[in-house]
Short mmCIF file of C-alpha atoms in Angstrom, two decimals:
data_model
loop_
_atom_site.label_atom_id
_atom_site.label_comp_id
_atom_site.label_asym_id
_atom_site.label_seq_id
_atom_site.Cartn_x
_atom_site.Cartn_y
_atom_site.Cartn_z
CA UNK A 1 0.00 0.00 0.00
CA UNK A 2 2.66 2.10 1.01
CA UNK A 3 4.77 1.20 -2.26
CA UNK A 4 1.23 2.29 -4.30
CA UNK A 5 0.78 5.36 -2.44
CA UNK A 6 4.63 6.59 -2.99
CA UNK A 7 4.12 5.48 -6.31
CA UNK A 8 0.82 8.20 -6.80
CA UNK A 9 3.06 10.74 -5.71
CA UNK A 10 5.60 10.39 -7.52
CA UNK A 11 3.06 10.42 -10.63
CA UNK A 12 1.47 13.08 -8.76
CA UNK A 13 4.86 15.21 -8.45
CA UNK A 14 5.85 14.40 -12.08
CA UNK A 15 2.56 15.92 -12.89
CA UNK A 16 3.13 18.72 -10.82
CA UNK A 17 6.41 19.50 -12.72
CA UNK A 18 5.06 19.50 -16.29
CA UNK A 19 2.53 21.41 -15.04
CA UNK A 20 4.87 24.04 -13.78
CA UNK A 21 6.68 23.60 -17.48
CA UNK A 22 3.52 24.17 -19.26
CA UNK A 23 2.52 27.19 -17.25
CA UNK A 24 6.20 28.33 -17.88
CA UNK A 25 5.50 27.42 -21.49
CA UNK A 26 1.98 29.28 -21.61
CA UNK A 27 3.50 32.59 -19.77
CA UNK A 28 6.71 32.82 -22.24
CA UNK A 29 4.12 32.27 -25.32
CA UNK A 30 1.88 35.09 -24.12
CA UNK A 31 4.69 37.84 -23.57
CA UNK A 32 5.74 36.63 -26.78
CA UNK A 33 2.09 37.50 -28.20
CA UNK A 34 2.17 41.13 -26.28
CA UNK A 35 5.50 41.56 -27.61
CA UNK A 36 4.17 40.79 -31.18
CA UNK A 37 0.98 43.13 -30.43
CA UNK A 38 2.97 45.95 -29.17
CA UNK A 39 5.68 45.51 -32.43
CA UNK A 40 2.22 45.72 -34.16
CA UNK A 41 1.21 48.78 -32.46
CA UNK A 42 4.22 50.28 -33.25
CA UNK A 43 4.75 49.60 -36.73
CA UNK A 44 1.10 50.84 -37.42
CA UNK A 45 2.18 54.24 -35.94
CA UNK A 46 4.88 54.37 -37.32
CA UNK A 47 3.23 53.12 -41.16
CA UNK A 48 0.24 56.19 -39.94
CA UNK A 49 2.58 58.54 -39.72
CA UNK A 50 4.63 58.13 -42.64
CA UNK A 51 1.05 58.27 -44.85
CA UNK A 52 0.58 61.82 -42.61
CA UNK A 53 4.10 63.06 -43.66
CA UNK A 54 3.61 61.70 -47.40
CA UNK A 55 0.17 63.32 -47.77
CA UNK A 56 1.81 66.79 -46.22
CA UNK A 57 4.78 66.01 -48.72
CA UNK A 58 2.05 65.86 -51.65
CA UNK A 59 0.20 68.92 -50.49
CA UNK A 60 3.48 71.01 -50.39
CA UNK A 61 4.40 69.58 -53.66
CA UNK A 62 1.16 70.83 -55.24
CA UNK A 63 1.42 74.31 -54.09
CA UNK A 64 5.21 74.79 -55.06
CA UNK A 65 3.53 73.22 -58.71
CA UNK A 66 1.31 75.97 -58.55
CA UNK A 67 3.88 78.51 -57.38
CA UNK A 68 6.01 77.08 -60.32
CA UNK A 69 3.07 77.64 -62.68
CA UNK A 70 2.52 81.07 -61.69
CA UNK A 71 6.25 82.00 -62.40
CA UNK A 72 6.28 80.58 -65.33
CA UNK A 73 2.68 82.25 -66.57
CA UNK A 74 4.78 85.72 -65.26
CA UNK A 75 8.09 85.01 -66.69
CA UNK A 76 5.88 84.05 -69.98
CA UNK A 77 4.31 87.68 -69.67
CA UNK A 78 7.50 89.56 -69.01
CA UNK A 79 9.41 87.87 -71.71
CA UNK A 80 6.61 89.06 -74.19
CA UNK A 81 6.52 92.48 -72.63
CA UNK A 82 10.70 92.46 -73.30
CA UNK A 83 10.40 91.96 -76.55
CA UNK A 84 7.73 94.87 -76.94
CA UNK A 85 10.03 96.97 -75.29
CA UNK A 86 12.91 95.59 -77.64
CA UNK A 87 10.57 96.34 -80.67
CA UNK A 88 9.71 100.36 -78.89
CA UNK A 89 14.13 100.69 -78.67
CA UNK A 90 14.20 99.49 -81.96
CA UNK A 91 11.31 101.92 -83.45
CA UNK A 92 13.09 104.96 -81.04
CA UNK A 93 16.31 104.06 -81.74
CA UNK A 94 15.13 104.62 -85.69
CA UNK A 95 13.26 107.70 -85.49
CA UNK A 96 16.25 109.04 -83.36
CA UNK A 97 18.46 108.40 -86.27
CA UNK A 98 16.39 110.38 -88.75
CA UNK A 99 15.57 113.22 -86.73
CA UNK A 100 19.25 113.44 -86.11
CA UNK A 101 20.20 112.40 -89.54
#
């Protein structure tokens, strides 16, 4: 009887022990799950934020296009208006010559 009851134990013990692995094993696999949550967490952030700086990129982007447009529609008008001005010299420059002439 004795022999049967030490045996129980030890069963009983051995039990014990893998139960103490498992929980061991359980605990390690659910910090391992927060850890994968939080790395999660963070690379969503992190993803979030990089769309928020893009779409701010984008937005800058299309006002220096329009800035650039502008310019160029005013660069455009002042290089006609040069030649104009060219053409007045020109016309000047002539009717100086004959009244001097």
């Amino acid at each position: 009887l004795k022999a049967t009851k030490d045996a129980a134990l030890d069963v009983v013990h051995a039990q014990d022990r893998q139960n103490k692995h498992l929980k061991k094993d359980v605990a390690k696999e659910k910090s391992g799950k927060v850890a994968a949550k939080e790395q999660v967490r963070i690379a969503n952030k992190n993803s979030k934020e990089a769309r928020d700086t893009l779409k701010e990129l984008n937005e800058e982007v299309g006002s220096l296009r329009t800035a650039n447009d502008d310019l160029t529609a005013k660069n455009t008008a002042a290089g006609g208006e040069k030649e104009r001005l060219l053409r007045l010299n020109d016309a000047l420059t002539a009717a100086n010559t004959r009244a001097n002439g």
